[in-house]
C-alpha angles and dihedrals in degrees: 000000000000092000093054091047094049093048090054089046091050092050094048095048094044090051092048093046091060094042095046095045091052097044093039090058091047091049088045086230122156088190092059095042088048089049092047088053090049086052089052093052091050092049087054091046092050087048092052090044090051088054091050097051108121093004122116129273096264091056090044089050091049090050090050093047091054088048089052094049090047090054093050093049093049091046087057092047089055092050086055091052094049090052093049091051090047093053099038100032137239139210105216116204104226100196092053093047090053095048097045091043089053091050091049091048089054088049093053096044088057089050091045091053091047096047095043089081091061105037094111092054129100121322090266089059090043087055091052088051091053094048092050093049092048088050096058089051090050094049092052086050095052092050088050091051093051090051093047092046086056095044097042097034100223141090099248099094088054093049089047093049089047091053093046092050090052090051089052092050095049089048092051088051095051090047088050091050090051093050093047092049090050090049091046092052094047090050092053100257124142 
């Protein structure tokens, strides 16, 4: 059952990564680009978790650790993109941000519903639960940023949300690393 759930989650997140990255670039939205990279990280996590299904605690912890490091790396990449757009400018397209953010929110609610049955599973499944929960929060932030860009008429809400999403991504990565290390220690790993 875990394997089937993870395969569905992987497909949803990989598809949303491509869609959000392209549309985020078109919309000049750091929030959407940040969320697309979060979808990429999630797809990688689901792929690693798929690998870890049925394996021992040490292999699950290793898959979760790789996922945690990937999350942190992508979060740092988003911070770089926010800084680049802050320095060189951008013109975020609020309507596109809200629409794509809404579609991503729906996709992540579906993922959260699917993974909720497994959130008490191994550390690899707990990592998947953390990612899905963070994604719903990030999507709400992206939608809010699109609305604020429209109301205020400048790019700063998008830059702020992009920054906040990257912080959420990095925090999620750190939590996953902590959980993976605890699992590794309890499973007898070094």
